[in-house]
Coordinates of C-alpha atoms and ligand atoms in Angstrom, one line a residue:
X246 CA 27.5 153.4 91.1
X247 CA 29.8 154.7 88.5
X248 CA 28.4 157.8 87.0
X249 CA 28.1 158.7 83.3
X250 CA 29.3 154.9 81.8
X251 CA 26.4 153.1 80.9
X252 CA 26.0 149.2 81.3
X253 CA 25.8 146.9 78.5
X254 CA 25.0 143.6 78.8
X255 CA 26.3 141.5 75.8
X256 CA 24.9 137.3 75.4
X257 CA 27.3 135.6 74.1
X258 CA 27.2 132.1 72.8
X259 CA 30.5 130.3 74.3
X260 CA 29.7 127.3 71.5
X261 CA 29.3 123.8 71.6
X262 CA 32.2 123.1 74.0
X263 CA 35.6 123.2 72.4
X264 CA 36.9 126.5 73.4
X265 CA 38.0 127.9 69.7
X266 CA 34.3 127.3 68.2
X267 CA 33.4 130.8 69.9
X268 CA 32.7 133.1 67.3
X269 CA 35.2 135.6 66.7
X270 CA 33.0 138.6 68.0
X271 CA 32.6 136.1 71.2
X272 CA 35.9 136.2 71.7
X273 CA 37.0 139.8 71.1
X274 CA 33.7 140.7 73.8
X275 CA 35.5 138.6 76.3
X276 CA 38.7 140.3 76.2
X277 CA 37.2 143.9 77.0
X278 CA 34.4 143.2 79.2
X279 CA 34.3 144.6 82.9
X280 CA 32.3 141.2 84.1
X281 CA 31.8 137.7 82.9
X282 CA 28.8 135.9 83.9
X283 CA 29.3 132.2 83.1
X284 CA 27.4 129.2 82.7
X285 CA 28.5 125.7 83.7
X286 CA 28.4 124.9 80.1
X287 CA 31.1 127.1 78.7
X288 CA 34.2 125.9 78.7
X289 CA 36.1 127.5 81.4
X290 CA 39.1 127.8 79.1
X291 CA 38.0 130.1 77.3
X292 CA 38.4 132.5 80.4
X293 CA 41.6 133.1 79.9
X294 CA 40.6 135.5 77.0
X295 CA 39.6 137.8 80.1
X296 CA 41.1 141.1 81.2
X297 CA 43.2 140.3 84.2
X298 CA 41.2 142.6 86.2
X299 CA 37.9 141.3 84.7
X300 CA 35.1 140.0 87.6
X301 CA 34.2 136.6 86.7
X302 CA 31.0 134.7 88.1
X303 CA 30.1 131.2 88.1
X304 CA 26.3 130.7 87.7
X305 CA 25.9 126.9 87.4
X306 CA 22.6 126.3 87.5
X307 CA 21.0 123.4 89.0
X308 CA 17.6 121.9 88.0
X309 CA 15.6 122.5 91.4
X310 CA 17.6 125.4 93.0
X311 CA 21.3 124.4 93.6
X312 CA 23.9 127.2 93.9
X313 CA 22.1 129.9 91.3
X314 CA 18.4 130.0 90.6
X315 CA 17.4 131.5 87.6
X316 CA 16.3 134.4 89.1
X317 CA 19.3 135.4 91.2
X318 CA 21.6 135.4 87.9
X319 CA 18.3 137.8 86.4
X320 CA 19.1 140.5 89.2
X321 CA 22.9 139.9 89.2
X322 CA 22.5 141.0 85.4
X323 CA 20.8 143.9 86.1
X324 CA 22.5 144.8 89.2
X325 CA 26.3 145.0 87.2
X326 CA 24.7 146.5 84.0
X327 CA 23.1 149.3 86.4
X328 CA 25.9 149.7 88.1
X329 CA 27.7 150.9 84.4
X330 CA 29.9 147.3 83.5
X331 CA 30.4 146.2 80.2
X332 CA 28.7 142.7 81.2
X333 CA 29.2 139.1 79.0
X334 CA 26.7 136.7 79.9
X335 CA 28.5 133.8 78.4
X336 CA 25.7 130.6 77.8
X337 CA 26.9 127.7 76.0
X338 CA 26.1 127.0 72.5
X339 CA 23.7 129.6 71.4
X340 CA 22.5 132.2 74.1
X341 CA 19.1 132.0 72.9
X342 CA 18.6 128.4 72.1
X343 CA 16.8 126.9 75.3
X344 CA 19.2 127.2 78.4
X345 CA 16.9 130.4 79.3
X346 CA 18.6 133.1 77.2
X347 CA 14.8 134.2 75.8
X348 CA 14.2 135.2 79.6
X349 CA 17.5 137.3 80.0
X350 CA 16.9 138.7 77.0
X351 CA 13.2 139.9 77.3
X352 CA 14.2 141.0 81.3
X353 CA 17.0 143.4 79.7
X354 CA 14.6 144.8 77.5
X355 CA 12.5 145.3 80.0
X356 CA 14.5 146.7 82.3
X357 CA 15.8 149.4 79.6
X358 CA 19.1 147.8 79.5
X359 CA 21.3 147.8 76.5
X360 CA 22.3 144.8 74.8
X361 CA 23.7 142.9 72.2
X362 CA 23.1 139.2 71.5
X363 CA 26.5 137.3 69.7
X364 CA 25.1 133.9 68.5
X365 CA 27.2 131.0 69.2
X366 CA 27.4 127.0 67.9
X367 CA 24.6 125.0 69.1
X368 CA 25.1 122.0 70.4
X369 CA 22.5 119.8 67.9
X370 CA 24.7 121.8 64.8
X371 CA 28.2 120.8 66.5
X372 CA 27.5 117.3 67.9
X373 CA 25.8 116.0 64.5
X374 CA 28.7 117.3 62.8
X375 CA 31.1 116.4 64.6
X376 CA 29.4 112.8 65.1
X377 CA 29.3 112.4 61.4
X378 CA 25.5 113.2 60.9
X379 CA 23.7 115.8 58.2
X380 CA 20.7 117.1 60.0
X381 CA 19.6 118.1 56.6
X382 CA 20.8 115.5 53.9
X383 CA 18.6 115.9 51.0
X384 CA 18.5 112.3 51.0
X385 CA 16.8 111.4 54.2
X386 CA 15.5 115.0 55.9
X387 CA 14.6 118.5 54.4
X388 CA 13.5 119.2 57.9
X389 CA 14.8 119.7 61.5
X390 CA 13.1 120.6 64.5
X391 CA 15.0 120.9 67.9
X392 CA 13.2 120.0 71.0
X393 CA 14.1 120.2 74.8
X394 CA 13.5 117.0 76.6
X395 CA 13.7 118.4 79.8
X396 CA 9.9 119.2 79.1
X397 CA 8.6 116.1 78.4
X398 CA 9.3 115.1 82.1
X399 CA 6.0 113.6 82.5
X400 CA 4.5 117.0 82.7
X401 CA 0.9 117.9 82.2
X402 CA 1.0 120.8 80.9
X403 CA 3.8 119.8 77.8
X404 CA 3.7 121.3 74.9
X405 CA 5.2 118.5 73.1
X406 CA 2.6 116.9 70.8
X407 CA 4.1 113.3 70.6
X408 CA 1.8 112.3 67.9
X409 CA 2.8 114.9 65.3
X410 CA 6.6 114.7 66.3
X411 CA 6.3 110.7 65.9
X412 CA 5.0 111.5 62.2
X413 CA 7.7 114.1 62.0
X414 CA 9.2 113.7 58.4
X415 CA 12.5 114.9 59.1
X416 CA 15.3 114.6 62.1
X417 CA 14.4 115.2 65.4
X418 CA 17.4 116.9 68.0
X419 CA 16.3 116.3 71.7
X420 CA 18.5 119.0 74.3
X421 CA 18.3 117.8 77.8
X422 CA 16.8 114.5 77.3
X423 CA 19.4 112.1 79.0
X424 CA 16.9 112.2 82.2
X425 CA 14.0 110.9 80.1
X426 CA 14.9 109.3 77.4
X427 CA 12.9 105.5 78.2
X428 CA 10.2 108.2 78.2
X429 CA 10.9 110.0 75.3
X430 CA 11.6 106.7 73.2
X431 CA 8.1 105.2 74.8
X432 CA 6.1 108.8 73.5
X433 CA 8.1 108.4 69.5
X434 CA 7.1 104.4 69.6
X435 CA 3.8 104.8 71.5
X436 CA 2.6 107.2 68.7
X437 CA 3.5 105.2 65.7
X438 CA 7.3 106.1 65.1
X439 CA 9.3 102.7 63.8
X440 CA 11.0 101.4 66.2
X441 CA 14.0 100.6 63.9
X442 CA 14.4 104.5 63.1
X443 CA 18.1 105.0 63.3
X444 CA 19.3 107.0 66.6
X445 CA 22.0 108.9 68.1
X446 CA 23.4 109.8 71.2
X447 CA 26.3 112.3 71.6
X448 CA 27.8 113.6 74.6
X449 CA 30.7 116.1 75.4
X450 CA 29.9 117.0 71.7
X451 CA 33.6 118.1 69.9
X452 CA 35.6 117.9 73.1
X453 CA 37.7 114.6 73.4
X454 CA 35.6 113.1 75.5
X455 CA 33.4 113.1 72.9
X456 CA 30.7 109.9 73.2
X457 CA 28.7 108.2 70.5
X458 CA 26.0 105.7 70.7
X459 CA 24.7 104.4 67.3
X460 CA 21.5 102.3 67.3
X461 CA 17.6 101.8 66.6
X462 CA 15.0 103.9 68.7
X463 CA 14.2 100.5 70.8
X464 CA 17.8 100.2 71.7
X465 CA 18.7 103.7 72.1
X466 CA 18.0 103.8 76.1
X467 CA 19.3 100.9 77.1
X468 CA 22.4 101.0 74.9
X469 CA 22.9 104.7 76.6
X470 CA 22.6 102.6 79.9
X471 CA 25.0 99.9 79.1
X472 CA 27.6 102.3 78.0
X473 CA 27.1 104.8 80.5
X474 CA 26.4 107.9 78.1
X475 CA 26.6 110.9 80.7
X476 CA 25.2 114.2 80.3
X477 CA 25.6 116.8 78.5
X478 CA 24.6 115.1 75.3
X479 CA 22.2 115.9 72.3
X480 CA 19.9 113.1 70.8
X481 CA 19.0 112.5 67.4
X482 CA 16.3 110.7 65.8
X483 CA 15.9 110.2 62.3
X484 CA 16.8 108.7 58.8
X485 CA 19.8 111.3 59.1
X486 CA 21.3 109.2 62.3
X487 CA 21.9 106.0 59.9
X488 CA 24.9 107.3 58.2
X489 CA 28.0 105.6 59.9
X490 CA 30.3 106.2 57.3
X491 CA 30.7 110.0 58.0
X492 CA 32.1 109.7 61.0
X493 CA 35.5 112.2 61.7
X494 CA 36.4 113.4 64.7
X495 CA 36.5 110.2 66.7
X496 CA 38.4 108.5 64.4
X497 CA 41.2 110.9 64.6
X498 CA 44.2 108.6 66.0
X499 CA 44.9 111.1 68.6
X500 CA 41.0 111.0 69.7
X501 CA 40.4 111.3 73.2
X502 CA 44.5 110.3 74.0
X503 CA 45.3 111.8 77.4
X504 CA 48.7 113.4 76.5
X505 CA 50.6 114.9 79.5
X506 CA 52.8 118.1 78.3
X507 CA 55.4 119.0 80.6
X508 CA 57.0 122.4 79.3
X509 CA 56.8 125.7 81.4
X510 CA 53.5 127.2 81.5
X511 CA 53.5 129.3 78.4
X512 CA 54.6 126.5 76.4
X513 CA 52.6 124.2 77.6
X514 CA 49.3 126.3 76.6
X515 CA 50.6 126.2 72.5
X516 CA 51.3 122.5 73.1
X517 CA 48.0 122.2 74.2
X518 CA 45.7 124.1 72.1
X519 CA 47.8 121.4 69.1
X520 CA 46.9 118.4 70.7
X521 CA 43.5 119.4 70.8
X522 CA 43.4 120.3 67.1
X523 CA 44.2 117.4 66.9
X524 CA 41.4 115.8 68.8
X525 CA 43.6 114.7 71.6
X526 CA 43.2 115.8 75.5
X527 CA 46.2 117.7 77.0
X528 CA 46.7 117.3 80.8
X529 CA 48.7 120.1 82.0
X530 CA 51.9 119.3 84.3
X531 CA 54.3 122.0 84.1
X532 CA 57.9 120.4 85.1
X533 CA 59.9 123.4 84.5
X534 CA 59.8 127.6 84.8
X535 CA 61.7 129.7 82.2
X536 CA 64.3 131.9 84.5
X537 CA 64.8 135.2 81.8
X538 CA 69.1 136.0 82.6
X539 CA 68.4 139.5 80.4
X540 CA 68.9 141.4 84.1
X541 CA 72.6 139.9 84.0
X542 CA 75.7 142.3 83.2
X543 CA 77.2 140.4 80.5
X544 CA 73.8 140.2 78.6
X545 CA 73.5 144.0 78.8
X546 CA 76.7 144.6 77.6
X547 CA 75.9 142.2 74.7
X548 CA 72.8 144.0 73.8
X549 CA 74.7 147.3 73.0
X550 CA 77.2 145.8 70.3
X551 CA 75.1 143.3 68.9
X552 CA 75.5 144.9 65.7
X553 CA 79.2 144.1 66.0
X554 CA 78.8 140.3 65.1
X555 CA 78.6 138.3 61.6
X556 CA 76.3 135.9 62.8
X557 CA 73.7 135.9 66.1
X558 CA 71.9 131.8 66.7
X559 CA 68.9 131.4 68.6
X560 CA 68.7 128.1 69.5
X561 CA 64.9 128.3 70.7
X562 CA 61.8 130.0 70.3
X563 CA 61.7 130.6 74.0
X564 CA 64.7 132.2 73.7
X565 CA 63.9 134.5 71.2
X566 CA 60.4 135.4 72.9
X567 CA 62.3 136.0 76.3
X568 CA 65.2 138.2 74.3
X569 CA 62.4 140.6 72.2
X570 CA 60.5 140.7 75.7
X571 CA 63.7 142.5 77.2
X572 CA 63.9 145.0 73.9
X573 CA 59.8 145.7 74.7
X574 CA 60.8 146.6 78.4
X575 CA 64.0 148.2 77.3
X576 CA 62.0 150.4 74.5
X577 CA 63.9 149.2 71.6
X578 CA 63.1 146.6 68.5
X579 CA 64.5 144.4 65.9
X580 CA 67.1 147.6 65.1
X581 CA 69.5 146.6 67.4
X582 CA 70.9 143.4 65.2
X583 CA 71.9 145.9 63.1
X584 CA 73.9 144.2 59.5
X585 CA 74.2 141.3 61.6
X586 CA 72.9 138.4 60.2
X587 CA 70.5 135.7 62.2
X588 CA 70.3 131.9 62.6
X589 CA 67.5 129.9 64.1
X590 CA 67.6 126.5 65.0
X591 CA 64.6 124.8 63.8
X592 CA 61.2 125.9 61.9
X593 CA 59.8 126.9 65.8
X594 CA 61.9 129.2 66.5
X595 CA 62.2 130.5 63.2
X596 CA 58.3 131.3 62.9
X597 CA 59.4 133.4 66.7
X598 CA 61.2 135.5 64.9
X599 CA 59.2 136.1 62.3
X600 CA 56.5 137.1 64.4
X601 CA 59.1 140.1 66.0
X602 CA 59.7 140.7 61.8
X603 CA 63.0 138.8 61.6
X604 CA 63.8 136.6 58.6
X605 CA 66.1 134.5 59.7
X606 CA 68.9 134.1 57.0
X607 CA 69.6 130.5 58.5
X608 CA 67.7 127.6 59.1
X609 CA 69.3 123.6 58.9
X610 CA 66.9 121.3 58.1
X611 CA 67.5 119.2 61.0
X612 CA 66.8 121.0 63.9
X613 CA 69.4 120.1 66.5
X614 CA 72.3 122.0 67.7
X615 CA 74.7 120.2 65.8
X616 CA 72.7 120.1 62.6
X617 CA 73.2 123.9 62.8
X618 CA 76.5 124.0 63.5
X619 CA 77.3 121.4 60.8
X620 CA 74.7 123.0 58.3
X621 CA 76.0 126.8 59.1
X622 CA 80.0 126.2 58.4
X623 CA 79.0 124.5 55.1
X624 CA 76.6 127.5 54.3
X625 CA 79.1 130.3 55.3
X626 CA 82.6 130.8 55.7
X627 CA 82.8 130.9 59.7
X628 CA 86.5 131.6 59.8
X629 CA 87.7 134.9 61.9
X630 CA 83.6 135.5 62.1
X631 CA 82.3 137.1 65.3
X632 CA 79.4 134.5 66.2
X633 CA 77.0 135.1 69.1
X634 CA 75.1 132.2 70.8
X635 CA 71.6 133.8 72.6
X636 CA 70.3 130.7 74.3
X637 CA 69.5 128.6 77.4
X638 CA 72.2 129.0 80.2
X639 CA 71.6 124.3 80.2
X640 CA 72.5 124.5 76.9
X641 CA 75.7 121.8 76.2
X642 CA 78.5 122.8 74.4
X643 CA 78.8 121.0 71.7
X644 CA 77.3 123.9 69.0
X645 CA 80.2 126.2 70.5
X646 CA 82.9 124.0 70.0
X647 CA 81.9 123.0 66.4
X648 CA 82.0 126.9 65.5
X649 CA 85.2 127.3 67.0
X650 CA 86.6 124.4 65.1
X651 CA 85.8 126.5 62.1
X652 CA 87.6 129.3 63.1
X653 CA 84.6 131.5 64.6
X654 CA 85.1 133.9 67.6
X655 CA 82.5 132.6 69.4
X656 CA 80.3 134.7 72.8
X657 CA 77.3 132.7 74.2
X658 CA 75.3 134.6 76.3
X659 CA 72.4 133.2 78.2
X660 CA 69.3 134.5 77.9
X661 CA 67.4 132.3 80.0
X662 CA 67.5 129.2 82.2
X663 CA 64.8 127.0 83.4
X664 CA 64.2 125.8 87.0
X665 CA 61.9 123.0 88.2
X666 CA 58.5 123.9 88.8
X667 CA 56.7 121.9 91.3
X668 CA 53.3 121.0 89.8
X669 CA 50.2 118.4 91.4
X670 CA 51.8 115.2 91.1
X671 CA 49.4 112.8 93.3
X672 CA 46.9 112.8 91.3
X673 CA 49.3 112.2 87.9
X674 CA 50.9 109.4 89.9
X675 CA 47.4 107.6 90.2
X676 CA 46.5 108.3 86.8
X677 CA 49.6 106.9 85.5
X678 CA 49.3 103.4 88.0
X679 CA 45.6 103.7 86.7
X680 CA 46.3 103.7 82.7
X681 CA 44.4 106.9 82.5
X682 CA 47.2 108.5 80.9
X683 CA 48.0 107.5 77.2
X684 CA 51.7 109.7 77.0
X685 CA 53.9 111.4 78.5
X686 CA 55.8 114.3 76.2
X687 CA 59.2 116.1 76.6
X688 CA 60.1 118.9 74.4
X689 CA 63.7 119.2 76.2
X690 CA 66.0 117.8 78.5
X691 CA 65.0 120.3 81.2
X692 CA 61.5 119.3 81.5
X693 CA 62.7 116.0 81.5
X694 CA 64.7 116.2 84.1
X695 CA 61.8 118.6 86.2
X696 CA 59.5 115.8 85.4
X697 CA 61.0 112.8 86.6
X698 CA 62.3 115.1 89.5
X699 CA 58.7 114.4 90.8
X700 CA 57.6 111.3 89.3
X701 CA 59.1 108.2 89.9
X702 CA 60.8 106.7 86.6
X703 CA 60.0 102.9 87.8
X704 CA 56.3 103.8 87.5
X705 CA 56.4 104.9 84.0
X706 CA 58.1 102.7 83.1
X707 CA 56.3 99.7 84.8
X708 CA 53.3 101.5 83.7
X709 CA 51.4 101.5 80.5
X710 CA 52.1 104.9 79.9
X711 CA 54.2 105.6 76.9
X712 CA 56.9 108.4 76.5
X713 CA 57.6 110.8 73.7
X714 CA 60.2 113.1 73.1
X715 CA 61.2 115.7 70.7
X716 CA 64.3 114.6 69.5
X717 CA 68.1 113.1 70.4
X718 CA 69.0 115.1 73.1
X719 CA 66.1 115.0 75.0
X720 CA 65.7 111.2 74.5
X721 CA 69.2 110.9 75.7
X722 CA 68.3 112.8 78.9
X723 CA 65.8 110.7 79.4
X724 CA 67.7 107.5 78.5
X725 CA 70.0 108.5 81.5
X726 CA 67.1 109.3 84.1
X727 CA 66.4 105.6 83.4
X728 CA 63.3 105.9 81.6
X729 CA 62.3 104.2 78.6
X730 CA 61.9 106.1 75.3
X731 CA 58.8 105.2 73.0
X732 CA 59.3 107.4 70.6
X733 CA 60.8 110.1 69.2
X734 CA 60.4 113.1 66.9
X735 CA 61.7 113.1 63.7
X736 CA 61.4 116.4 63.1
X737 CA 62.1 118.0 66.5
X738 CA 59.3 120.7 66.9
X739 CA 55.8 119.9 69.1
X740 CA 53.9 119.7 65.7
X741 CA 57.0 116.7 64.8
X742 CA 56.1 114.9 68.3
X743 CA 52.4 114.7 67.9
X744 CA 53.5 113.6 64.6
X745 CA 55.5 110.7 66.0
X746 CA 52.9 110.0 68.9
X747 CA 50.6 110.2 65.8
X748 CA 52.5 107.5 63.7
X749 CA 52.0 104.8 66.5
X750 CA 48.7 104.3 65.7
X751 CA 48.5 104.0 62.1
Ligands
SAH1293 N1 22.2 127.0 74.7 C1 22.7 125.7 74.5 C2 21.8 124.6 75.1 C3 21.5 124.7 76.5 S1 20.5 123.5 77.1 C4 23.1 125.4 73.1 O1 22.7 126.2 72.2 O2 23.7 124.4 72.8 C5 21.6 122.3 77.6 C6 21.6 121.1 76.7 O3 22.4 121.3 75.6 C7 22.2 119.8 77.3 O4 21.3 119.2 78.1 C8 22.6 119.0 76.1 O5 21.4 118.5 75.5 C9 23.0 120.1 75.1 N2 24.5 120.3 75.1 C10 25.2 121.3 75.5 N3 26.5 121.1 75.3 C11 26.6 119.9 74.8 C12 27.7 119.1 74.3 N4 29.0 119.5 74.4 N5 27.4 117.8 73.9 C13 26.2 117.4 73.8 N6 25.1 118.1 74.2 C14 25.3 119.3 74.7

């Protein structure tokens, strides 16, 4: 037992299931605490916010037993709060709203341990809204009330009093009814509810694979049956349920599109968190690693006369994170550019070097290399200038030879280079032969090349997957791995090629 720190147990609310709906105090707890207790309901993704170090549990929780009863995650609380953690017991939704959190709660109090309680999203709030339905229009309901189904298993002893709800004047939010709904809709209709009242079923509430069932109370069950409506999902009963028309999230074209991204690891994760903004769902296939080359003689030698040149080009915002990454280690910052002045390719890696304080004096507003090069010898007289390249070690040389045209001393000094990564490509193989895939994205030449390095071209392209790319030179690439190119990017950032992918569909 670790003396003098004393435990704190914090609930948290993980939301309704899209990682970024955590509250902000959610969030920040997860990043400093010692332990993370976590329901099957959260999504796991937002365990990434933890300390490297941090001890994370599992707790799913099975109706009947199953890996964690109830009371074995009640003494695992106590046991790591005793033992002086900072402890998040992460629920989904809201701690406190059914799920059990009244029970941790009151045991902590009991037991004299400190707490905090962050409320979260919960999941009748997020899957009305996000299905399109007011729980509180003026118009149909000043009233809500939020029941568990879960009770009404045929129980004696249930506190639900099915002839008040069925005269309920308001909207009705059922949690864990999927197990009983034919008895739940029997109890409403059985008591004198219409049996035309409008209904809802929503499952995987605001992730993309989101689920809506639209109907009457008498269809509601069976239409859940037909289409196979999985838990979890929320019900809703009510005038509030008829409203079609406010329907958003679904109709998003990128809704529910399976979108494979394919840069390193680090990339791949901002890629990601924009397609799902975007409604869409990112499957994660790393096809290449970034390789930093700051170790390398000639880039140290650079790095100490940088202020020597008229002009220093980042072609990439990969580049530019890997170069301030070896001034961090090195101790030094921005200072080192000295009166030089700075050039980015594109508005990506521009924002990069904003974020390490650089305003780039340069940007084309094309964003290929020889857009820059064109763009930069009609923006500034080149001729006897000291240029520096600081970029991939793959790139080609046509951005060098266009500078030298114009009279520029030119260095190019890699940075970085990227190697294939070898990522899980049996099960990507069946998805694609399966149609379970809707694209395939490449945000350069390298992860095009990683990619196809373990995926077969002929099945993509006898598939009916589609490919997008970010702009010429990766389309090219993958034009000369023989694979077909759907579209690509007008403007040749990720936020242009969900744009494109984005334009199929309207
Ligand atoms: N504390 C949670 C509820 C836990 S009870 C909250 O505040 O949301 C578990 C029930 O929540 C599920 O049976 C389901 O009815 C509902 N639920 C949780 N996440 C959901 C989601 N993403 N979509 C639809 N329903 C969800």
């Amino acid at each position: 037992m670790s003396q003098g720190k004393k435990g704190f147990v914090y609930l948290v609310g993980a939301g309704p299931g899209r990682a970024d709906l955590i509250t902000v105090r959610g969030a920040e707890l997860l990043k400093t605490a010692d332990c993370i207790i976590c329901d099957k309901l959260a999504n796991p993704a937002l365990l990434k916010l933890a300390r490297a170090n941090a001890e994370i549990i599992h707790v799913p929780k099975r109706i009947g037993g199953g890996s964690f009863t109830q009371e074995e995650i009640n003494n695992l609380l106590i046991e790591k709060a005793s033992s002086g953690q900072t402890v998040v017991r992460l629920k989904g939704g809201d701690p406190c709203i059914f799920g059990r959190g009244a029970e941790e709660v009151a045991l902590l109090a009991e037991a004299g341990i400190d707490f905090e309680i962050v409320p979260g999203v919960t999941a009748a709030i997020a899957a009305a809204e996000y299905a399109g339905i007011m729980l509180t229009d003026r118009r149909y309901s000043s009233q809500v009330v939020f029941i568990t189904g879960h009770e009404a298993e045929g129980k004696k002893d249930t506190n639900i009093d099915w002839h008040l709800l069925a005269k309920f004047p308001g909207t009705i939010v059922f949690y864990m009814a999927m197990g009983n709904l034919d008895f739940i809709v029997e109890q409403l209709i059985k008591n004198g509810m219409e049996d035309d009242t409008p209904a809802a079923v929503i499952a995987d509430a605001t992730l993309p694979t989101q689920r809506a069932v639209r109907t009457s109370l008498r269809q509601l069950s069976n239409k859940c049956k037909h289409e196979k409506i999985e838990p979890p999902a929320i019900v809703i009963v009510g005038a509030a349920a008829d409203d079609t028309k406010l329907s958003w999230f679904m109709k998003k074209p990128l809704f529910g599109r399976s979108i494979v991204v394919t840069r390193d690891r680090c990339g791949n994760a901002d890629f990601a968190a924009k397609i799902i903004q975007h409604a869409g769902n990112p499957i994660q296939f790393p096809a290449i690693k970034l390789k930093p080359l700051t170790g390398s003689n000639q880039f140290l030698q650079t790095l100490v006369k940088l202020a020597e040149y008229d002009w220093i080009i980042f072609t990439s915002a990969n580049g530019v994170s890997i170069f301030f990454d070896c001034l961090q280690s090195l101790k030094k910052d921005a200072r080192v550019f000295g009166p030089a002045k700075i050039a980015a390719i594109g508005r990506e890696t521009a924002a990069k070097l904003d974020e390490f304080g650089i305003n780039a004096d340069f940007v084309p507003t094309a964003f290929t290399s020889k857009e820059l090069g064109k763009q930069l010898i009609g923006f500034a007289n080149l001729k006897g200038k000291k240029i520096l390249l600081l970029r991939s070690q793959l790139a080609s040389n046509e951005l060098g030879e266009l500078l030298e045209q114009a009279g520029a001393q030119l260095d190019d000094v890699a940075v970085y280079t990227a190697v294939t990564e070898k990522s899980e490509s049996s099960r990507l193989k069946e998805k694609i032969a399966d149609s379970k895939i809707d694209w395939l994205t490449f945000a350069s030449p390298s992860s095009a090349k990683g990619f196809f390095a373990q995926i077969p071209g002929d099945l993509v392209n006898s598939s009916n997957v589609k490919v997008a790319s970010i702009g010429p030179v990766t389309s090219e690439q993958l034009k000369n791995l023989g694979v077909r190119v759907d579209v690509t990017a007008r403007e040749h950032t990720t936020d242009g090629l969900l744009a494109a992918i984005e334009g199929t569909y309207e």
